[in-house]
Coordinates of C-alpha atoms and ligand atoms in Angstrom, one line a residue:
M882 CA 81.4 -130.0 -21.6
V883 CA 82.1 -126.2 -21.7
E884 CA 79.5 -124.4 -19.7
P885 CA 80.1 -120.8 -19.0
Q886 CA 76.8 -120.5 -17.2
A887 CA 77.6 -123.3 -14.8
A888 CA 77.5 -122.2 -11.2
V889 CA 76.4 -118.6 -11.9
T890 CA 76.5 -117.0 -8.5
D891 CA 77.3 -113.5 -9.6
A892 CA 75.0 -112.7 -12.5
A893 CA 76.5 -109.4 -13.3
N894 CA 79.9 -110.9 -13.8
L895 CA 80.4 -111.7 -17.6
E896 CA 84.0 -112.6 -17.3
V897 CA 85.0 -116.1 -18.2
A898 CA 87.7 -117.8 -16.2
P899 CA 91.0 -118.6 -18.0
A900 CA 90.6 -122.4 -17.9
Q901 CA 87.1 -122.0 -19.4
M902 CA 88.3 -119.6 -22.1
R903 CA 90.9 -122.2 -23.1
A904 CA 88.4 -125.0 -23.2
M905 CA 85.9 -122.9 -25.2
G906 CA 88.6 -121.8 -27.6
H907 CA 89.8 -125.4 -28.1
A908 CA 86.2 -126.5 -28.8
V909 CA 85.7 -123.8 -31.4
V910 CA 89.1 -124.4 -33.1
E911 CA 88.3 -128.1 -33.2
R912 CA 85.0 -127.7 -34.9
A913 CA 86.3 -125.1 -37.3
V914 CA 89.3 -127.2 -38.3
Q915 CA 87.1 -130.3 -38.8
H916 CA 84.9 -128.2 -41.0
L917 CA 87.8 -126.9 -43.1
A918 CA 89.3 -130.4 -43.4
S919 CA 86.1 -131.7 -44.9
L920 CA 85.4 -128.8 -47.4
D921 CA 86.3 -130.9 -50.4
R922 CA 83.6 -133.4 -49.5
Q923 CA 80.9 -130.9 -48.8
P924 CA 78.4 -130.3 -51.7
S925 CA 79.6 -127.3 -53.6
R926 CA 76.2 -125.5 -53.3
G927 CA 75.2 -126.8 -49.8
D928 CA 71.8 -127.9 -48.8
M929 CA 69.7 -124.8 -49.7
D930 CA 66.3 -126.1 -48.6
A931 CA 66.2 -123.9 -45.6
A932 CA 63.0 -121.8 -45.5
A933 CA 61.3 -124.1 -43.0
L934 CA 64.4 -124.1 -40.9
C935 CA 64.5 -120.3 -41.0
R936 CA 61.0 -120.1 -39.7
A937 CA 61.8 -122.5 -36.9
L938 CA 64.8 -120.5 -35.9
R939 CA 62.8 -117.4 -35.0
E940 CA 62.8 -117.0 -31.2
P941 CA 62.5 -114.4 -28.6
V942 CA 65.6 -113.1 -26.9
P943 CA 66.9 -115.9 -24.6
E944 CA 66.5 -115.0 -21.0
Q945 CA 69.0 -117.6 -19.7
G946 CA 72.2 -118.6 -21.3
I947 CA 73.2 -122.0 -22.5
A948 CA 76.4 -123.9 -23.0
L949 CA 78.7 -123.5 -26.0
E950 CA 78.5 -127.1 -27.3
P951 CA 74.9 -127.1 -28.3
L952 CA 75.5 -123.8 -30.1
L953 CA 78.4 -125.3 -32.0
D954 CA 76.3 -128.3 -32.9
L955 CA 73.5 -126.0 -34.2
L956 CA 75.9 -123.9 -36.2
F957 CA 78.2 -126.6 -37.7
D958 CA 75.6 -129.4 -38.1
E959 CA 72.5 -127.5 -39.0
L960 CA 73.1 -124.0 -40.2
I961 CA 76.5 -123.7 -41.9
P962 CA 75.7 -126.7 -44.2
R963 CA 72.7 -124.8 -45.5
S964 CA 74.7 -122.2 -47.4
F965 CA 76.7 -122.1 -50.5
T966 CA 80.0 -123.7 -49.8
T967 CA 81.8 -120.4 -50.5
P968 CA 85.1 -121.4 -48.9
G969 CA 85.2 -124.7 -50.8
P970 CA 87.5 -125.7 -53.7
G971 CA 84.6 -126.2 -56.1
Y972 CA 83.2 -122.7 -55.7
L973 CA 83.4 -121.2 -59.2
A974 CA 80.3 -119.2 -58.9
Y975 CA 79.9 -115.4 -58.7
I976 CA 83.3 -114.1 -57.6
P977 CA 84.8 -116.6 -55.2
G978 CA 86.4 -115.8 -51.9
G979 CA 88.1 -118.4 -49.7
G980 CA 89.0 -117.4 -46.2
V981 CA 92.7 -118.0 -45.4
Y982 CA 93.3 -119.4 -41.9
P983 CA 95.7 -116.7 -40.6
A984 CA 93.0 -114.1 -41.1
A985 CA 90.7 -116.0 -38.8
L986 CA 93.4 -116.0 -36.1
A987 CA 94.0 -112.3 -36.7
D988 CA 90.3 -111.7 -36.1
F989 CA 90.4 -113.7 -32.9
I990 CA 93.3 -111.7 -31.7
A991 CA 91.7 -108.4 -32.7
D992 CA 88.5 -109.3 -31.0
T993 CA 90.0 -110.6 -27.8
T994 CA 92.4 -107.8 -27.4
N995 CA 89.8 -105.3 -28.6
R996 CA 92.0 -102.3 -29.0
Y997 CA 90.6 -99.1 -30.5
T998 CA 91.9 -98.4 -34.0
G999 CA 89.5 -95.6 -34.9
V1000 CA 92.0 -92.9 -33.9
W1001 CA 95.7 -93.1 -34.1
Q1002 CA 96.4 -92.0 -30.5
A1003 CA 94.5 -94.9 -29.0
S1004 CA 96.7 -97.6 -30.5
P1005 CA 99.4 -96.1 -32.7
A1006 CA 101.4 -99.2 -33.3
L1007 CA 98.4 -101.2 -34.3
V1008 CA 97.2 -98.5 -36.6
Q1009 CA 100.7 -98.5 -38.1
L1010 CA 100.1 -102.1 -39.3
E1011 CA 97.0 -100.9 -41.1
A1012 CA 99.0 -98.1 -42.7
N1013 CA 101.6 -100.7 -43.8
V1014 CA 98.9 -102.8 -45.3
L1015 CA 97.6 -99.8 -47.3
D1016 CA 101.2 -99.0 -48.4
W1017 CA 101.7 -102.6 -49.6
L1018 CA 98.4 -102.5 -51.6
R1019 CA 99.5 -99.2 -53.0
D1020 CA 102.8 -100.7 -54.1
W1021 CA 101.2 -103.7 -55.7
M1022 CA 99.0 -101.4 -57.7
C1023 CA 101.9 -99.1 -58.6
F1024 CA 100.1 -96.1 -57.1
P1025 CA 102.4 -93.1 -56.2
P1026 CA 103.7 -92.6 -52.6
E1027 CA 101.4 -89.6 -52.0
G1028 CA 98.5 -92.0 -52.3
S1029 CA 96.4 -93.1 -49.4
G1030 CA 93.7 -95.5 -48.7
L1031 CA 91.0 -97.0 -46.5
L1032 CA 90.0 -100.5 -45.5
T1033 CA 86.3 -100.9 -45.8
A1034 CA 83.8 -103.6 -45.2
G1035 CA 83.8 -104.5 -49.0
G1036 CA 84.1 -103.3 -52.5
S1037 CA 80.8 -101.5 -52.5
M1038 CA 81.9 -99.3 -49.6
A1039 CA 85.2 -98.6 -51.3
T1040 CA 83.5 -97.4 -54.4
F1041 CA 81.1 -95.3 -52.3
N1042 CA 84.0 -93.5 -50.7
A1043 CA 85.7 -93.0 -54.1
I1044 CA 82.5 -91.3 -55.4
L1045 CA 82.6 -89.0 -52.3
C1046 CA 86.2 -88.0 -53.1
A1047 CA 85.3 -87.1 -56.7
R1048 CA 82.2 -85.3 -55.7
E1049 CA 83.9 -83.3 -53.0
R1050 CA 86.7 -82.3 -55.3
Y1051 CA 84.7 -81.4 -58.4
L1052 CA 81.2 -80.5 -57.3
G1053 CA 81.4 -79.1 -53.8
T1054 CA 77.8 -78.2 -52.9
E1055 CA 76.7 -78.2 -56.5
I1056 CA 75.9 -81.9 -56.6
R1057 CA 73.1 -81.7 -59.2
R1058 CA 75.6 -80.3 -61.8
G1059 CA 77.6 -83.4 -61.9
T1060 CA 77.3 -86.4 -64.2
L1061 CA 78.8 -89.9 -63.6
Y1062 CA 79.7 -92.5 -66.3
T1063 CA 80.0 -96.2 -66.1
S1064 CA 79.4 -99.1 -68.5
D1065 CA 76.4 -101.3 -69.0
Q1066 CA 78.5 -104.1 -67.5
A1067 CA 79.5 -102.2 -64.3
H1068 CA 78.6 -103.8 -61.0
H1069 CA 75.3 -102.6 -59.6
S1070 CA 77.2 -101.2 -56.5
V1071 CA 78.3 -98.3 -58.7
E1072 CA 74.8 -97.0 -59.2
K1073 CA 73.9 -97.8 -55.6
S1074 CA 76.9 -96.0 -54.3
A1075 CA 76.3 -93.0 -56.5
K1076 CA 72.8 -92.7 -55.1
L1077 CA 74.1 -92.9 -51.5
A1078 CA 76.5 -90.1 -52.5
G1079 CA 73.7 -88.0 -53.7
I1080 CA 74.3 -88.6 -57.4
F1081 CA 70.9 -89.8 -58.5
H1082 CA 70.1 -92.0 -61.5
D1083 CA 69.2 -89.0 -63.8
R1084 CA 72.9 -88.0 -63.5
V1085 CA 74.3 -91.5 -64.1
R1086 CA 75.1 -92.3 -67.8
V1087 CA 75.3 -96.0 -68.7
I1088 CA 77.8 -96.3 -71.5
A1089 CA 77.5 -99.2 -74.0
S1090 CA 80.1 -101.9 -74.1
D1091 CA 81.7 -103.6 -77.1
A1092 CA 81.6 -107.2 -78.2
Q1093 CA 84.2 -108.1 -75.5
F1094 CA 82.0 -106.4 -72.9
R1095 CA 84.4 -103.5 -72.5
M1096 CA 83.3 -99.9 -72.1
R1097 CA 83.2 -98.2 -75.5
V1098 CA 85.4 -95.2 -75.2
D1099 CA 83.9 -93.4 -78.2
A1100 CA 80.5 -93.6 -76.6
L1101 CA 81.9 -92.4 -73.3
E1102 CA 83.6 -89.4 -75.0
A1103 CA 80.4 -88.5 -76.9
A1104 CA 78.2 -88.8 -73.7
M1105 CA 80.6 -86.5 -71.8
A1106 CA 80.7 -84.0 -74.6
A1107 CA 76.9 -83.9 -74.8
D1108 CA 76.5 -83.4 -71.1
R1109 CA 79.1 -80.6 -71.1
A1110 CA 77.2 -78.9 -74.0
A1111 CA 74.0 -79.2 -71.9
G1112 CA 75.7 -77.2 -69.1
L1113 CA 76.4 -80.3 -66.9
Q1114 CA 79.7 -81.2 -65.4
P1115 CA 81.1 -84.7 -66.2
F1116 CA 83.0 -85.3 -63.0
L1117 CA 83.5 -89.0 -62.7
V1118 CA 84.0 -92.1 -64.8
V1119 CA 83.9 -95.5 -63.1
S1120 CA 85.5 -98.2 -65.2
S1121 CA 85.9 -101.9 -64.4
A1122 CA 89.0 -103.9 -64.0
G1123 CA 87.2 -107.2 -64.4
T1124 CA 83.4 -107.1 -64.6
T1125 CA 81.3 -109.5 -62.5
N1126 CA 79.4 -110.8 -65.6
T1127 CA 82.2 -111.8 -67.9
G1128 CA 85.5 -110.6 -66.3
A1129 CA 85.9 -107.8 -68.9
V1130 CA 88.6 -105.2 -68.3
D1131 CA 87.7 -101.8 -69.7
P1132 CA 90.3 -99.9 -71.7
L1133 CA 91.7 -98.3 -68.6
D1134 CA 94.4 -96.3 -70.4
A1135 CA 92.0 -94.8 -73.0
V1136 CA 89.5 -94.0 -70.2
A1137 CA 92.2 -92.3 -68.3
D1138 CA 93.0 -90.2 -71.4
V1139 CA 89.4 -89.2 -71.8
C1140 CA 89.2 -88.2 -68.1
G1141 CA 92.3 -86.2 -68.5
R1142 CA 90.8 -84.3 -71.4
H1143 CA 87.6 -83.6 -69.6
G1144 CA 89.0 -82.9 -66.2
A1145 CA 87.1 -85.7 -64.6
W1146 CA 88.0 -88.2 -61.9
H1147 CA 88.7 -91.8 -63.0
H1148 CA 87.7 -94.5 -60.5
V1149 CA 88.5 -98.1 -61.4
D1150 CA 86.4 -100.8 -59.8
G1151 CA 88.9 -103.6 -59.3
A1152 CA 86.9 -105.5 -56.7
Y1153 CA 87.3 -108.6 -58.8
G1154 CA 90.4 -108.0 -60.8
A1155 CA 92.8 -105.6 -59.2
F1156 CA 94.9 -108.2 -57.3
F1157 CA 96.1 -109.7 -60.6
H1158 CA 98.1 -106.5 -60.7
A1159 CA 100.2 -107.9 -57.8
C1160 CA 101.8 -110.2 -60.4
P1161 CA 104.2 -108.2 -62.6
E1162 CA 103.8 -110.6 -65.5
L1163 CA 100.0 -110.0 -65.5
R1164 CA 100.1 -106.2 -65.4
P1165 CA 99.7 -105.8 -69.1
L1166 CA 96.2 -107.3 -68.7
L1167 CA 95.3 -104.3 -66.6
A1168 CA 97.3 -101.6 -68.5
G1169 CA 96.4 -98.1 -67.3
L1170 CA 95.2 -99.2 -63.8
P1171 CA 98.0 -97.3 -62.0
R1172 CA 96.8 -94.1 -63.7
A1173 CA 93.4 -94.2 -61.9
D1174 CA 92.5 -91.4 -59.4
S1175 CA 91.1 -94.1 -57.2
L1176 CA 90.8 -97.9 -57.1
T1177 CA 88.5 -100.3 -55.4
L1178 CA 90.1 -103.6 -54.3
D1179 CA 88.5 -106.4 -52.5
P1180 CA 90.9 -108.4 -50.3
H1181 CA 88.0 -110.7 -49.5
K1182 CA 88.2 -111.7 -53.1
G1183 CA 91.6 -111.4 -54.6
M1184 CA 93.5 -111.9 -51.3
F1185 CA 91.3 -114.8 -50.3
L1186 CA 90.5 -113.2 -47.0
P1187 CA 87.2 -114.0 -45.1
Y1188 CA 84.3 -111.7 -46.1
G1189 CA 84.4 -108.2 -44.6
T1190 CA 87.4 -106.6 -46.1
G1191 CA 87.4 -104.2 -49.0
A1192 CA 89.9 -101.5 -49.8
L1193 CA 90.1 -98.1 -51.5
L1194 CA 93.3 -96.5 -52.8
V1195 CA 93.3 -92.9 -53.7
R1196 CA 96.1 -91.4 -55.8
D1197 CA 96.0 -88.1 -54.0
G1198 CA 95.5 -89.0 -50.4
S1199 CA 94.4 -85.5 -49.4
A1200 CA 91.2 -86.2 -51.3
L1201 CA 90.1 -88.8 -48.7
R1202 CA 91.0 -86.4 -45.9
A1203 CA 89.1 -83.6 -47.5
V1204 CA 85.9 -85.7 -47.3
H1205 CA 86.4 -87.3 -43.9
S1206 CA 88.6 -85.2 -41.7
A1207 CA 86.7 -84.0 -38.6
T1208 CA 87.3 -83.4 -35.0
A1209 CA 85.4 -82.9 -31.8
G1210 CA 86.1 -81.6 -28.3
Y1211 CA 86.2 -85.1 -26.8
L1212 CA 88.8 -86.4 -29.3
P1213 CA 92.6 -86.1 -29.2
A1214 CA 94.1 -83.3 -31.3
Q1215 CA 94.7 -84.3 -34.9
Q1216 CA 98.2 -85.1 -36.0
D1217 CA 99.6 -85.2 -39.5
E1218 CA 102.6 -87.6 -39.4
F1219 CA 100.7 -90.9 -39.0
Y1220 CA 97.8 -92.5 -40.8
D1221 CA 94.6 -92.1 -38.9
P1222 CA 91.6 -94.2 -40.0
S1223 CA 88.8 -91.9 -38.8
Q1224 CA 90.4 -89.1 -40.8
H1225 CA 90.2 -91.1 -44.0
G1226 CA 86.9 -92.9 -43.7
P1227 CA 83.3 -92.4 -42.4
E1228 CA 83.6 -94.6 -39.3
L1229 CA 84.8 -93.8 -35.9
S1230 CA 84.6 -96.9 -33.7
R1231 CA 85.4 -99.9 -35.8
G1232 CA 87.0 -103.3 -35.8
F1233 CA 90.6 -103.8 -36.7
P1234 CA 90.4 -104.8 -40.4
G1235 CA 94.1 -104.2 -40.9
L1236 CA 95.2 -107.1 -38.7
R1237 CA 93.7 -109.8 -40.9
V1238 CA 95.4 -108.4 -44.0
W1239 CA 98.6 -107.9 -42.2
M1240 CA 98.8 -111.4 -40.6
A1241 CA 97.9 -113.1 -43.9
L1242 CA 100.6 -111.2 -45.8
K1243 CA 103.2 -111.6 -43.1
M1244 CA 102.6 -115.3 -42.7
F1245 CA 102.4 -116.2 -46.4
G1246 CA 104.6 -113.5 -47.8
A1247 CA 103.9 -111.7 -51.1
A1248 CA 105.7 -114.4 -53.2
R1249 CA 103.2 -117.1 -52.2
Y1250 CA 100.3 -114.7 -52.8
R1251 CA 101.6 -113.9 -56.3
A1252 CA 101.9 -117.6 -57.0
A1253 CA 98.4 -118.3 -55.9
I1254 CA 96.9 -115.4 -57.9
A1255 CA 98.8 -116.4 -61.0
E1256 CA 97.7 -120.0 -60.6
K1257 CA 94.0 -119.0 -60.5
R1258 CA 94.4 -117.3 -63.9
A1259 CA 96.3 -120.2 -65.4
L1260 CA 93.6 -122.6 -64.2
A1261 CA 90.9 -120.5 -65.9
V1262 CA 92.9 -120.3 -69.1
W1263 CA 93.5 -124.0 -69.1
A1264 CA 89.8 -124.8 -68.5
A1265 CA 88.6 -122.3 -71.0
E1266 CA 90.7 -123.8 -73.8
R1267 CA 89.1 -127.2 -73.0
V1268 CA 85.5 -126.0 -72.5
A1269 CA 85.7 -124.3 -75.9
Q1270 CA 86.4 -127.7 -77.5
I1271 CA 83.2 -129.2 -76.1
P1272 CA 80.7 -129.8 -79.0
G1273 CA 77.7 -127.4 -78.4
I1274 CA 79.6 -124.9 -76.3
V1275 CA 80.2 -121.4 -77.7
M1276 CA 82.6 -119.1 -75.9
D1277 CA 81.3 -115.6 -75.3
A1278 CA 84.2 -114.3 -73.2
W1279 CA 87.7 -115.8 -73.0
P1280 CA 89.4 -115.2 -69.7
Q1281 CA 90.9 -111.7 -69.6
L1282 CA 91.7 -112.5 -66.0
S1283 CA 90.3 -115.7 -64.4
L1284 CA 86.7 -115.7 -65.5
F1285 CA 85.1 -117.0 -68.7
A1286 CA 81.6 -117.1 -70.1
F1287 CA 79.9 -119.3 -72.6
H1288 CA 76.6 -120.7 -73.7
V1289 CA 75.0 -123.8 -75.3
E1290 CA 74.1 -124.0 -78.9
G1291 CA 72.7 -126.7 -81.1
P1292 CA 70.7 -127.1 -84.3
Q1293 CA 67.6 -127.9 -82.2
L1294 CA 68.1 -124.8 -80.0
A1295 CA 66.6 -122.5 -82.6
T1296 CA 65.5 -119.6 -80.3
Q1297 CA 67.3 -117.5 -77.8
E1298 CA 64.9 -118.8 -75.1
A1299 CA 65.9 -122.4 -76.0
R1300 CA 69.6 -121.6 -75.8
N1301 CA 69.1 -119.7 -72.5
A1302 CA 67.2 -122.6 -71.0
A1303 CA 69.8 -125.1 -72.1
T1304 CA 72.6 -123.0 -70.7
A1305 CA 70.8 -122.6 -67.4
E1306 CA 70.1 -126.3 -67.3
L1307 CA 73.8 -127.1 -68.0
M1308 CA 74.9 -125.1 -65.0
E1309 CA 72.2 -126.6 -62.8
R1310 CA 73.1 -130.1 -63.8
V1311 CA 76.8 -129.6 -63.1
T1312 CA 76.2 -127.8 -59.8
A1313 CA 73.7 -130.5 -58.7
R1314 CA 76.5 -133.1 -59.0
G1315 CA 78.1 -131.4 -56.0
R1316 CA 81.7 -131.0 -57.0
V1317 CA 81.7 -127.5 -58.4
M1318 CA 79.2 -124.7 -58.3
L1319 CA 78.5 -122.4 -61.3
T1320 CA 76.3 -119.4 -61.7
G1321 CA 75.4 -117.5 -64.8
C1322 CA 74.5 -114.0 -65.9
T1323 CA 72.1 -112.4 -68.4
V1324 CA 73.5 -109.9 -70.9
D1325 CA 71.2 -108.3 -73.4
G1326 CA 68.7 -111.1 -73.0
R1327 CA 71.4 -113.8 -73.5
H1328 CA 72.0 -116.1 -70.6
L1329 CA 75.6 -117.0 -70.2
A1330 CA 77.3 -119.7 -68.0
R1331 CA 80.3 -118.5 -66.1
V1332 CA 83.3 -120.1 -64.5
C1333 CA 85.3 -117.8 -62.2
V1334 CA 88.4 -119.1 -60.5
L1335 CA 89.4 -117.1 -57.5
S1336 CA 89.3 -119.4 -54.5
F1337 CA 92.8 -120.3 -53.2
R1338 CA 91.4 -123.8 -52.6
T1339 CA 90.6 -124.3 -56.3
R1340 CA 93.3 -126.4 -57.8
A1341 CA 93.8 -128.5 -61.0
G1342 CA 91.5 -131.3 -59.8
E1343 CA 88.4 -129.2 -59.5
M1344 CA 89.1 -127.6 -62.9
A1345 CA 89.5 -131.0 -64.5
A1346 CA 86.2 -132.2 -62.9
C1347 CA 84.5 -129.0 -64.1
V1348 CA 85.6 -129.5 -67.7
D1349 CA 84.6 -133.2 -67.7
Q1350 CA 81.2 -132.5 -66.1
L1351 CA 80.5 -129.7 -68.5
A1352 CA 81.3 -132.0 -71.4
E1353 CA 79.1 -134.9 -70.1
E1354 CA 76.1 -132.7 -69.2
T1355 CA 76.3 -130.7 -72.5
A1356 CA 76.3 -134.0 -74.5
Q1357 CA 73.2 -135.2 -72.5
I1358 CA 71.3 -132.0 -72.9
L1359 CA 71.9 -131.9 -76.7
A1360 CA 71.2 -135.6 -77.1
R1361 CA 67.9 -135.3 -75.4
Q1362 CA 66.9 -132.3 -77.3
D1363 CA 67.8 -133.9 -80.6
P1364 CA 64.5 -135.2 -82.0
S1365 CA 66.4 -138.0 -83.8
S1366 CA 67.8 -139.2 -80.5
R1367 CA 66.0 -141.6 -78.3
V1368 CA 67.8 -140.8 -75.0
Ligands
PLP625 C1 82.2 -108.1 -55.7 C2 82.2 -106.9 -56.6 C3 81.8 -105.6 -56.1 C4 81.1 -105.5 -54.8 O1 82.0 -105.7 -53.8 P1 81.5 -106.2 -52.3 O2 82.8 -106.5 -51.6 O3 80.6 -107.4 -52.6 O4 80.8 -105.0 -51.7 C5 81.9 -104.5 -56.9 N1 82.4 -104.6 -58.2 C6 82.8 -105.8 -58.7 C7 83.4 -105.9 -60.1 C8 82.7 -107.0 -57.9 O5 83.2 -108.1 -58.4

C-alpha cells in the first residue's frame, strides 16, 4: 500500500521519500498499462450514465490527505470508464486522437523536472527541443525557413493566435475596419477566436460551400469585393484543410490567389488535416497548403498525442513576435538568436509542451509517423468503398483525407426527417454494439453519418467490423421500415 500521508510528523513537509516515489510511480504505471492493454475490450462509447455519479462526486476540499491506491481505484474503476473511449481503436467519432505512450512519459519527465520553458534563458537547451519540433513541423508543411511557430493547448488557440497576427499586420488599432472570411463548413472555433481577437460577428463573412463542402472561391471573391467597395478592409481568409463535418479541403491554391489579389492574410485551419501533408504522396490532396500565411495543426489529432497540444505555424515569423514580444524589468534581456516561447505566444509560465512532441518523434521517427498517417487514410478509403456498396446507403462525401460522410435512404424514407432519423438511428445502433463509435453532423438540415479514421490504434479489424455492422444495421432499419416486411 502506498501511503504518502503515513506517519506525517512534519505537516509542512510535502516532499515524498525516494522509495515512496518509486512505489507510487510503479502503481500508476501498472494501472495505466492495464488500462491501455484492455482498450480494445472497452465499449467504444463508454458508460455515459454519469449524472448521478457527478452529483455524488461533489465534495468540499479534503482537509486530510488519503493514500494513492483508493484514488487510483476511483479513477480507473469508476470515472475513466464513464467517458468516450477516445484512445480506443474503435473511436471513429468526431476527430479521433489516440495518445501515444512516449508522450505520457515525456509529460512525466516534464512535470517531475519542472523546468521553466517560458523564457529561453531559464532552460535554453530544453527550449531548443521545442524550437526543433517547430522546425520539423515547418518542414513537413513545406513552410519557408523564415517561418516560426508556437505550441498551443489546441487548434482553437492556434487559430486565435493566427487571427491576432493578421489583425496586427493589417488593421493595427483600426479593428472595426477589418472583415474576415470563412466557409459555412468552418470549425466554430474560427468565429469564436475571431471574437476573442476583437473581430465581432458583424465583421465575419460566412462563405457558401459547393457540393463537395468546399469554400466557393467565386463567392469569396465577390464578398471581399463588396466589402472593399463599402469601405471595409478584407484582411483575413480562414480556409479549412479538412473540415470537421465531412473532411472537405477548401481549394487552398485558389484561396491563396484571391488573398494575394486582395492583400489579405490566408490562414489555413489544418487542425484535422494538416498532418497528411507529412506524407509526400498525399501532398496533392492539400495542394496550396504551403502557400498559407499561417497554419493551424493539432498534434493531439494528427500526431496522435494526448490532448493538450496544438500548433501554429506562421510563414513570416516576425508576425508572431510583433504580436507577442514584450519585456519587463524583472525578466532577462531579450535575445534574438534563439527561439523564445514567451516572445511568440501569449503565455509566460507554462508547461513544456515541446517535450511530448519531441519524445514521440525521436522515439518513433518520422518514417513510422508517415506510415501510420498514410494507413489511416488508406483505411478510410477502403471502408468508404465498401460502405458505399451497402443497399440504402448514399455517400455524401468521399474521403478527401480520412473522413467520409453518408446517409440512409429508402423508398419508405420519404421525407428529410425520416432520412435524418434513420441515419441517426444507424449510428446509434452501431455505436451501441460497443466496437466502434460514430457521430454525425447536420449540414443544411441534412443529418449525415461520419466515419473519421485518425486514431493510431484503429487498424483493419476495426474498419472491417465497422463496415459489417453498418451493413447489418442498415438492413434491419430498412426492413423494419418497409411496410411489406414483418420484421
Ligand atoms: C478539432 C478542430 C479544431 C479545434 O481544435 P482543438 O484542438 O479542439 O481546439 C479546429 N478546426 C478543426 C477543423 C478541427 O478538426
